[in-house]
Structure formats: structure tokens, C-alpha cells
PDB file of C-alpha atoms in Angstrom:
ATOM      1  CA  MET A 149      73.271  82.611  81.912  1.00  0.00           C
ATOM      2  CA  MET A 150      74.104  79.464  81.864  1.00  0.00           C
ATOM      3  CA  ARG A 151      75.973  80.442  77.920  1.00  0.00           C
ATOM      4  CA  ASN A 152      77.730  83.142  80.137  1.00  0.00           C
ATOM      5  CA  PHE A 153      78.587  81.207  83.319  1.00  0.00           C
ATOM      6  CA  LYS A 154      80.298  78.365  80.770  1.00  0.00           C
ATOM      7  CA  ILE A 155      82.267  81.038  78.848  1.00  0.00           C
ATOM      8  CA  THR A 156      83.483  82.300  82.292  1.00  0.00           C
ATOM      9  CA  TRP A 157      84.714  78.771  82.957  1.00  0.00           C
ATOM     10  CA  GLN A 158      86.335  78.376  79.808  1.00  0.00           C
ATOM     11  CA  GLN A 159      88.144  81.737  80.504  1.00  0.00           C
ATOM     12  CA  ALA A 160      89.236  81.262  84.201  1.00  0.00           C
ATOM     13  CA  PRO A 161      88.193  77.619  85.813  1.00  0.00           C
ATOM     14  CA  VAL A 162      90.496  78.541  88.815  1.00  0.00           C
ATOM     15  CA  THR A 163      88.560  81.840  89.463  1.00  0.00           C
ATOM     16  CA  THR A 164      85.401  80.738  88.867  1.00  0.00           C
ATOM     17  CA  SER A 165      86.079  77.824  91.074  1.00  0.00           C
ATOM     18  CA  LEU A 166      87.560  80.093  93.755  1.00  0.00           C
ATOM     19  CA  ILE A 167      84.180  82.370  93.612  1.00  0.00           C
ATOM     20  CA  GLY A 168      82.078  79.374  93.788  1.00  0.00           C
ATOM     21  CA  CYS A 169      84.091  77.712  96.351  1.00  0.00           C
ATOM     22  CA  MET A 170      83.831  80.711  98.834  1.00  0.00           C
ATOM     23  CA  VAL A 171      80.267  81.636  98.176  1.00  0.00           C
ATOM     24  CA  VAL A 172      79.197  78.128  99.565  1.00  0.00           C
ATOM     25  CA  ILE A 173      81.853  78.175 102.604  1.00  0.00           C
ATOM     26  CA  PHE A 174      80.385  81.636 103.268  1.00  0.00           C
ATOM     27  CA  ILE A 175      76.682  80.194 103.093  1.00  0.00           C
ATOM     28  CA  GLY A 176      77.877  77.548 105.816  1.00  0.00           C
ATOM     29  CA  GLU A 177      79.689  80.578 107.850  1.00  0.00           C
ATOM     30  CA  VAL A 178      76.224  82.178 107.794  1.00  0.00           C
ATOM     31  CA  VAL A 179      74.010  78.592 108.836  1.00  0.00           C
ATOM     32  CA  VAL A 180      76.820  78.095 111.582  1.00  0.00           C
ATOM     33  CA  SER A 181      76.719  81.783 112.801  1.00  0.00           C
ATOM     34  CA  GLY A 182      72.784  82.053 112.833  1.00  0.00           C
ATOM     35  CA  GLN A 183      73.414  85.442 111.427  1.00  0.00           C
ATOM     36  CA  MET A 184      74.563  87.205 108.168  1.00  0.00           C
ATOM     37  CA  GLY A 185      77.216  89.061 110.235  1.00  0.00           C
ATOM     38  CA  VAL A 186      79.618  85.990 111.048  1.00  0.00           C
ATOM     39  CA  SER A 187      80.477  85.368 114.954  1.00  0.00           C
ATOM     40  CA  THR A 188      84.095  85.819 116.101  1.00  0.00           C
ATOM     41  CA  GLN A 189      83.340  81.864 117.282  1.00  0.00           C
ATOM     42  CA  THR A 190      82.330  81.085 114.440  1.00  0.00           C
ATOM     43  CA  LEU A 191      85.514  82.230 112.253  1.00  0.00           C
ATOM     44  CA  TYR A 192      87.754  80.788 114.635  1.00  0.00           C
ATOM     45  CA  HIS A 193      86.820  77.503 114.859  1.00  0.00           C
ATOM     46  CA  LEU A 194      86.058  77.539 110.777  1.00  0.00           C
ATOM     47  CA  GLY A 195      89.867  78.397 110.840  1.00  0.00           C
ATOM     48  CA  ALA A 196      90.419  82.072 110.926  1.00  0.00           C
ATOM     49  CA  MET A 197      93.827  83.566 111.716  1.00  0.00           C
ATOM     50  CA  PHE A 198      94.214  83.975 115.217  1.00  0.00           C
ATOM     51  CA  THR A 199      98.245  83.976 115.977  1.00  0.00           C
ATOM     52  CA  PRO A 200      98.219  82.372 119.251  1.00  0.00           C
ATOM     53  CA  ALA A 201      96.589  79.357 117.551  1.00  0.00           C
ATOM     54  CA  VAL A 202      99.622  79.078 114.577  1.00  0.00           C
ATOM     55  CA  VAL A 203     102.658  79.964 116.977  1.00  0.00           C
ATOM     56  CA  MET A 204     101.456  78.346 119.820  1.00  0.00           C
ATOM     57  CA  MET A 205      99.345  75.745 118.760  1.00  0.00           C
ATOM     58  CA  HIS A 206     100.818  74.612 115.746  1.00  0.00           C
ATOM     59  CA  GLN A 207      97.313  75.316 113.758  1.00  0.00           C
ATOM     60  CA  TRP A 208      99.156  76.034 110.264  1.00  0.00           C
ATOM     61  CA  TRP A 209      95.774  75.568 108.134  1.00  0.00           C
ATOM     62  CA  ARG A 210      94.634  78.856 109.413  1.00  0.00           C
ATOM     63  CA  LEU A 211      97.726  80.679 106.688  1.00  0.00           C
ATOM     64  CA  ILE A 212      94.944  79.434 103.764  1.00  0.00           C
ATOM     65  CA  THR A 213      91.674  78.859 105.306  1.00  0.00           C
ATOM     66  CA  ALA A 214      91.521  82.048 106.789  1.00  0.00           C
ATOM     67  CA  GLY A 215      91.956  82.746 102.957  1.00  0.00           C
ATOM     68  CA  PHE A 216      88.424  81.736 102.242  1.00  0.00           C
ATOM     69  CA  LEU A 217      86.532  83.197 104.661  1.00  0.00           C
ATOM     70  CA  HIS A 218      84.523  85.735 105.000  1.00  0.00           C
ATOM     71  CA  VAL A 219      83.146  88.520 107.673  1.00  0.00           C
ATOM     72  CA  THR A 220      80.092  89.669 106.320  1.00  0.00           C
ATOM     73  CA  PHE A 221      77.948  89.484 103.209  1.00  0.00           C
ATOM     74  CA  MET A 222      79.502  92.719 102.153  1.00  0.00           C
ATOM     75  CA  HIS A 223      82.743  91.858 102.783  1.00  0.00           C
ATOM     76  CA  LEU A 224      82.129  88.742 100.266  1.00  0.00           C
ATOM     77  CA  ILE A 225      80.299  90.437  97.250  1.00  0.00           C
ATOM     78  CA  LEU A 226      83.211  93.205  97.238  1.00  0.00           C
ATOM     79  CA  ASN A 227      86.115  90.603  97.122  1.00  0.00           C
ATOM     80  CA  MET A 228      84.149  88.555  94.949  1.00  0.00           C
ATOM     81  CA  ILE A 229      83.450  91.291  92.136  1.00  0.00           C
ATOM     82  CA  THR A 230      87.044  92.658  92.124  1.00  0.00           C
ATOM     83  CA  LEU A 231      88.588  89.047  92.080  1.00  0.00           C
ATOM     84  CA  TYR A 232      86.302  87.911  89.210  1.00  0.00           C
ATOM     85  CA  TYR A 233      87.482  91.268  87.455  1.00  0.00           C
ATOM     86  CA  VAL A 234      91.680  91.123  88.119  1.00  0.00           C
ATOM     87  CA  GLY A 235      91.642  87.455  88.653  1.00  0.00           C
ATOM     88  CA  ARG A 236      90.292  86.432  84.955  1.00  0.00           C
ATOM     89  CA  LEU A 237      92.967  88.941  83.578  1.00  0.00           C
ATOM     90  CA  LEU A 238      96.092  87.707  85.194  1.00  0.00           C
ATOM     91  CA  GLU A 239      94.508  83.403  84.856  1.00  0.00           C
ATOM     92  CA  GLN A 240      94.720  84.343  80.891  1.00  0.00           C
ATOM     93  CA  TYR A 241      97.735  85.574  80.969  1.00  0.00           C
ATOM     94  CA  LEU A 242      99.881  83.131  83.390  1.00  0.00           C
ATOM     95  CA  GLY A 243      97.803  80.301  82.834  1.00  0.00           C
ATOM     96  CA  SER A 244      95.502  78.630  85.443  1.00  0.00           C
ATOM     97  CA  LEU A 245      97.963  76.841  87.333  1.00  0.00           C
ATOM     98  CA  LYS A 246     100.876  79.449  87.772  1.00  0.00           C
ATOM     99  CA  TYR A 247      97.506  81.529  88.503  1.00  0.00           C
ATOM    100  CA  PHE A 248      96.577  79.540  91.399  1.00  0.00           C
ATOM    101  CA  ILE A 249     100.140  79.027  92.468  1.00  0.00           C
ATOM    102  CA  GLY A 250     100.282  82.742  93.098  1.00  0.00           C
ATOM    103  CA  TYR A 251      96.944  83.321  94.073  1.00  0.00           C
ATOM    104  CA  ILE A 252      97.708  80.915  97.249  1.00  0.00           C
ATOM    105  CA  THR A 253     100.744  81.877  97.663  1.00  0.00           C
ATOM    106  CA  ALA A 254      99.918  85.490  98.034  1.00  0.00           C
ATOM    107  CA  ILE A 255      97.378  84.255 100.909  1.00  0.00           C
ATOM    108  CA  ILE A 256     100.093  82.562 102.829  1.00  0.00           C
ATOM    109  CA  ILE A 257     102.350  85.361 103.107  1.00  0.00           C
ATOM    110  CA  GLY A 258      99.246  87.398 104.051  1.00  0.00           C
ATOM    111  CA  SER A 259      98.945  85.743 106.725  1.00  0.00           C
ATOM    112  CA  LEU A 260     102.126  85.236 107.336  1.00  0.00           C
ATOM    113  CA  ASN A 261     102.890  89.235 107.853  1.00  0.00           C
ATOM    114  CA  SER A 262      99.523  89.249 109.379  1.00  0.00           C
ATOM    115  CA  LEU A 263     101.201  86.473 112.244  1.00  0.00           C
ATOM    116  CA  ALA A 264     103.812  89.104 112.453  1.00  0.00           C
ATOM    117  CA  PHE A 265     103.001  92.483 112.698  1.00  0.00           C
ATOM    118  CA  GLY A 266      99.068  92.353 112.794  1.00  0.00           C
ATOM    119  CA  SER A 267      97.043  92.033 116.351  1.00  0.00           C
ATOM    120  CA  ILE A 268      97.945  89.272 118.564  1.00  0.00           C
ATOM    121  CA  THR A 269      94.630  89.081 120.181  1.00  0.00           C
ATOM    122  CA  ALA A 270      92.584  89.672 117.219  1.00  0.00           C
ATOM    123  CA  ILE A 271      90.853  86.787 114.404  1.00  0.00           C
ATOM    124  CA  SER A 272      90.741  87.799 111.266  1.00  0.00           C
ATOM    125  CA  ALA A 273      89.496  86.540 107.804  1.00  0.00           C
ATOM    126  CA  GLY A 274      88.932  87.323 104.543  1.00  0.00           C
ATOM    127  CA  ALA A 275      90.415  87.218 100.685  1.00  0.00           C
ATOM    128  CA  SER A 276      92.151  90.090 100.621  1.00  0.00           C
ATOM    129  CA  GLY A 277      95.237  89.337 100.748  1.00  0.00           C
ATOM    130  CA  GLY A 278      95.790  87.046  98.277  1.00  0.00           C
ATOM    131  CA  ILE A 279      93.392  89.645  95.374  1.00  0.00           C
ATOM    132  CA  PHE A 280      96.294  92.066  97.042  1.00  0.00           C
ATOM    133  CA  GLY A 281      98.647  89.559  95.783  1.00  0.00           C
ATOM    134  CA  LEU A 282      96.913  90.017  92.326  1.00  0.00           C
ATOM    135  CA  PHE A 283      97.136  93.141  92.562  1.00  0.00           C
ATOM    136  CA  GLY A 284     100.848  93.162  93.153  1.00  0.00           C
ATOM    137  CA  MET A 285     101.316  91.288  90.139  1.00  0.00           C
ATOM    138  CA  ILE A 286      99.536  93.478  88.046  1.00  0.00           C
ATOM    139  CA  PHE A 287     102.038  96.565  89.455  1.00  0.00           C
ATOM    140  CA  LEU A 288     104.729  94.504  88.549  1.00  0.00           C
ATOM    141  CA  LEU A 289     103.006  93.860  84.814  1.00  0.00           C
ATOM    142  CA  GLY A 290     102.868  97.303  84.907  1.00  0.00           C
ATOM    143  CA  LEU A 291     106.431  97.841  85.292  1.00  0.00           C
ATOM    144  CA  LEU A 292     107.644  95.872  82.862  1.00  0.00           C
ATOM    145  CA  ASP A 293     105.340  96.135  80.138  1.00  0.00           C
ATOM    146  CA  LYS A 294     106.354  97.344  76.948  1.00  0.00           C
ATOM    147  CA  GLN A 295     102.974  97.460  74.455  1.00  0.00           C
ATOM    148  CA  GLY A 296     101.129  99.871  77.234  1.00  0.00           C
ATOM    149  CA  PHE A 297      98.309  96.976  78.484  1.00  0.00           C
ATOM    150  CA  TRP A 298      99.173  96.284  81.873  1.00  0.00           C
ATOM    151  CA  LEU A 299     100.763  99.510  82.675  1.00  0.00           C
ATOM    152  CA  THR A 300      97.263 100.610  81.985  1.00  0.00           C
ATOM    153  CA  GLN A 301      95.290  98.078  83.775  1.00  0.00           C
ATOM    154  CA  ALA A 302      98.041  99.149  86.650  1.00  0.00           C
ATOM    155  CA  LYS A 303      96.863 102.576  86.231  1.00  0.00           C
ATOM    156  CA  THR A 304      93.238 101.725  86.130  1.00  0.00           C
ATOM    157  CA  LEU A 305      93.372  99.454  89.254  1.00  0.00           C
ATOM    158  CA  GLY A 306      92.838 102.456  91.909  1.00  0.00           C
ATOM    159  CA  ILE A 307      88.924 102.119  91.724  1.00  0.00           C
ATOM    160  CA  PHE A 308      89.846  98.037  92.757  1.00  0.00           C
ATOM    161  CA  VAL A 309      92.312  99.044  95.150  1.00  0.00           C
ATOM    162  CA  ILE A 310      89.680 101.632  96.536  1.00  0.00           C
ATOM    163  CA  LEU A 311      86.852  98.572  96.580  1.00  0.00           C
ATOM    164  CA  SER A 312      89.139  96.170  98.664  1.00  0.00           C
ATOM    165  CA  LEU A 313      89.844  98.791 101.202  1.00  0.00           C
ATOM    166  CA  ILE A 314      86.293  99.785 102.471  1.00  0.00           C
ATOM    167  CA  PRO A 315      85.577  96.450 104.318  1.00  0.00           C
ATOM    168  CA  ILE A 316      88.882  97.231 106.449  1.00  0.00           C
ATOM    169  CA  PHE A 317      86.840 100.031 108.249  1.00  0.00           C
ATOM    170  CA  GLY A 318      83.586  98.296 108.517  1.00  0.00           C
ATOM    171  CA  GLY A 319      85.093  95.265 110.666  1.00  0.00           C
ATOM    172  CA  THR A 320      87.954  94.642 113.567  1.00  0.00           C
ATOM    173  CA  ASN A 321      87.837  90.826 111.986  1.00  0.00           C
ATOM    174  CA  ILE A 322      89.855  92.277 108.921  1.00  0.00           C
ATOM    175  CA  ALA A 323      93.235  92.751 108.594  1.00  0.00           C
ATOM    176  CA  ILE A 324      95.141  95.453 106.901  1.00  0.00           C
ATOM    177  CA  SER A 325      98.317  93.399 107.945  1.00  0.00           C
ATOM    178  CA  ALA A 326      97.198  90.703 105.072  1.00  0.00           C
ATOM    179  CA  HIS A 327      96.714  93.203 102.482  1.00  0.00           C
ATOM    180  CA  ILE A 328      99.864  94.403 103.130  1.00  0.00           C
ATOM    181  CA  GLY A 329     101.782  91.125 102.754  1.00  0.00           C
ATOM    182  CA  GLY A 330      99.635  90.230  99.863  1.00  0.00           C
ATOM    183  CA  LEU A 331     100.736  93.317  97.950  1.00  0.00           C
ATOM    184  CA  ALA A 332     103.991  92.654  98.650  1.00  0.00           C
ATOM    185  CA  SER A 333     104.154  89.005  97.775  1.00  0.00           C
ATOM    186  CA  GLY A 334     102.476  89.602  94.250  1.00  0.00           C
ATOM    187  CA  PHE A 335     105.132  92.101  93.463  1.00  0.00           C
ATOM    188  CA  LEU A 336     107.369  89.588  94.008  1.00  0.00           C
ATOM    189  CA  ILE A 337     106.123  86.344  92.546  1.00  0.00           C
ATOM    190  CA  ALA A 338     104.532  87.633  89.520  1.00  0.00           C
ATOM    191  CA  PRO A 339     108.409  87.888  88.001  1.00  0.00           C
ATOM    192  CA  LEU A 340     108.873  83.736  88.906  1.00  0.00           C
ATOM    193  CA  LEU A 341     105.840  82.908  87.202  1.00  0.00           C
ATOM    194  CA  LEU A 342     106.689  84.636  83.743  1.00  0.00           C
ATOM    195  CA  ARG A 343     107.719  82.728  80.659  1.00  0.00           C
ATOM    196  CA  LYS A 344     111.232  83.567  79.293  1.00  0.00           C
ATOM    197  CA  GLY A 345     110.994  86.769  77.943  1.00  0.00           C
ATOM    198  CA  GLN A 346     108.599  88.308  79.876  1.00  0.00           C
ATOM    199  CA  ALA A 347     111.114  88.539  82.890  1.00  0.00           C
ATOM    200  CA  THR A 348     114.784  88.456  82.608  1.00  0.00           C
ATOM    201  CA  GLY A 349     116.611  86.066  84.495  1.00  0.00           C
ATOM    202  CA  LYS A 350     118.269  88.558  86.737  1.00  0.00           C
ATOM    203  CA  GLN A 351     114.711  90.059  87.211  1.00  0.00           C
ATOM    204  CA  LYS A 352     113.500  86.492  88.620  1.00  0.00           C
ATOM    205  CA  ILE A 353     117.028  85.855  90.381  1.00  0.00           C
ATOM    206  CA  VAL A 354     116.220  89.471  92.576  1.00  0.00           C
ATOM    207  CA  ALA A 355     113.014  88.138  93.032  1.00  0.00           C
ATOM    208  CA  ALA A 356     113.668  84.950  94.355  1.00  0.00           C
ATOM    209  CA  LEU A 357     116.064  86.307  96.831  1.00  0.00           C
ATOM    210  CA  GLY A 358     113.336  89.168  97.672  1.00  0.00           C
ATOM    211  CA  LEU A 359     111.029  86.341  98.193  1.00  0.00           C
ATOM    212  CA  ILE A 360     112.967  84.147 100.734  1.00  0.00           C
ATOM    213  CA  ILE A 361     114.101  87.307 102.715  1.00  0.00           C
ATOM    214  CA  TYR A 362     110.595  88.540 103.011  1.00  0.00           C
ATOM    215  CA  ILE A 363     109.593  85.122 104.122  1.00  0.00           C
ATOM    216  CA  GLY A 364     112.298  85.041 106.339  1.00  0.00           C
ATOM    217  CA  ILE A 365     111.934  88.343 108.139  1.00  0.00           C
ATOM    218  CA  LEU A 366     108.199  86.924 108.619  1.00  0.00           C
ATOM    219  CA  LEU A 367     109.062  83.649 110.246  1.00  0.00           C
ATOM    220  CA  THR A 368     111.393  85.608 112.797  1.00  0.00           C
ATOM    221  CA  VAL A 369     109.180  88.287 113.551  1.00  0.00           C
ATOM    222  CA  GLY A 370     106.481  86.380 113.794  1.00  0.00           C
ATOM    223  CA  PHE A 371     107.216  83.160 115.579  1.00  0.00           C
ATOM    224  CA  GLY A 372     110.412  84.816 117.792  1.00  0.00           C
ATOM    225  CA  TYR A 373     109.564  87.567 118.833  1.00  0.00           C
ATOM    226  CA  ARG A 374     105.335  86.815 119.844  1.00  0.00           C
TER     227      ARG A 374
END
């Protein structure tokens, strides 16, 4: 078992660390809440996404911390299984630093999308925004792929998308708007993380402009009309 963990760590240290971190955090949530189904009050105090707290109280950290909290044990397990499979592939391909930047960016933009278009009164949490960002990256790589590996991965990703969507129908603290934001951001971020030859300069420029415009829209709607 230790040998398998060592191999996994060597292949994908960021993915392994993220999973370990979120498991530890969930144990803390359960201890504080006193139940396996984490209470809304506990989620709020630990940094879940809550639009009024971000807009009116300027608690910006919620844009990130919400992506490390989970509502139920099943919510955590499904997300971690998906992250383990998809995260290792992308981390080995992009490199740990670029992968981490892409993942955290997807979490933030997923939260901004929730801020702009989600329920004002909902308290939401989950790694799904970041995970759907990884999905978006794979879908983009599938479009750019000339040899077929990433195209095949993109086509077979459906089962993982379904697994990640299941928690949406089982808890009100799981925001679908963060999933959509993460997916869109991953698609736009991916070209910026690729090396020269993997994406053209034009593709990078279009992706950068698209990302800037998208973030601008989310900030305008989230803070201008809330």
C-alpha cells in the first residue's frame, strides 16, 4: 500500500496533496458539525460560498475555501475519485505547477460564476468547480489532439461527468453554477497552460481574451447587479 502511495505521489504530487487535504478538512467538518451530513452553519463558518458575505462583507477567501469543503461523505468520495483519475492525467501532461494554477483558477472562476448567477441565499461548497475545470481542459485538449489520446479521453469522460453531477440532486448546498463556471474556465485556461507547439499563438491570444471577458462579465454581474 505504501509503495502504491509513493508511486502515486511521484506521478502526481499536487493531485495526491489536494485529495489528502480535502479528506482531512472533511473530517474536521464532521467533528465541528457533529454529524456526517455537514450542517449549513458549519459550512458557513468554515468558508463556504455565500454571495452576501463576499459582496457585502468582502470575504474574498470564500472564492477559494468553498472549493475545499464538502457537504456529505458521498459528495466527498465521488469528487475525490474523479479528481484522482482526471487529475493524475492532466498533472503528468501539464506539469505540477501549471496543473495547480489551472485547478485553483477554475475553483475561483467557478465561485465567481456562482456569485454572478447562483442563488443569493444559498450556502454552497464542493471541489466540483475545480474538477469541472479539469473536464474543460480535457475537452479542449480533445479538440486540439492530432494523435487521438486526448480525443479518446474526452469522449470517455461522460461517466465521470455523470458521477460528478449526482451530488447536485442530493443536496441544496451544491451549486450547479460553480460546475458550469469551472467547465467554461477550464476550456479557456487550457491553451494558456500548453507549451509552444501544443497550442498556437493565436489560440493562446483568443483564450486569454475570452478568459478576461468572461471574468469581466462575472465581476460586473456579481458586484454590479447584486
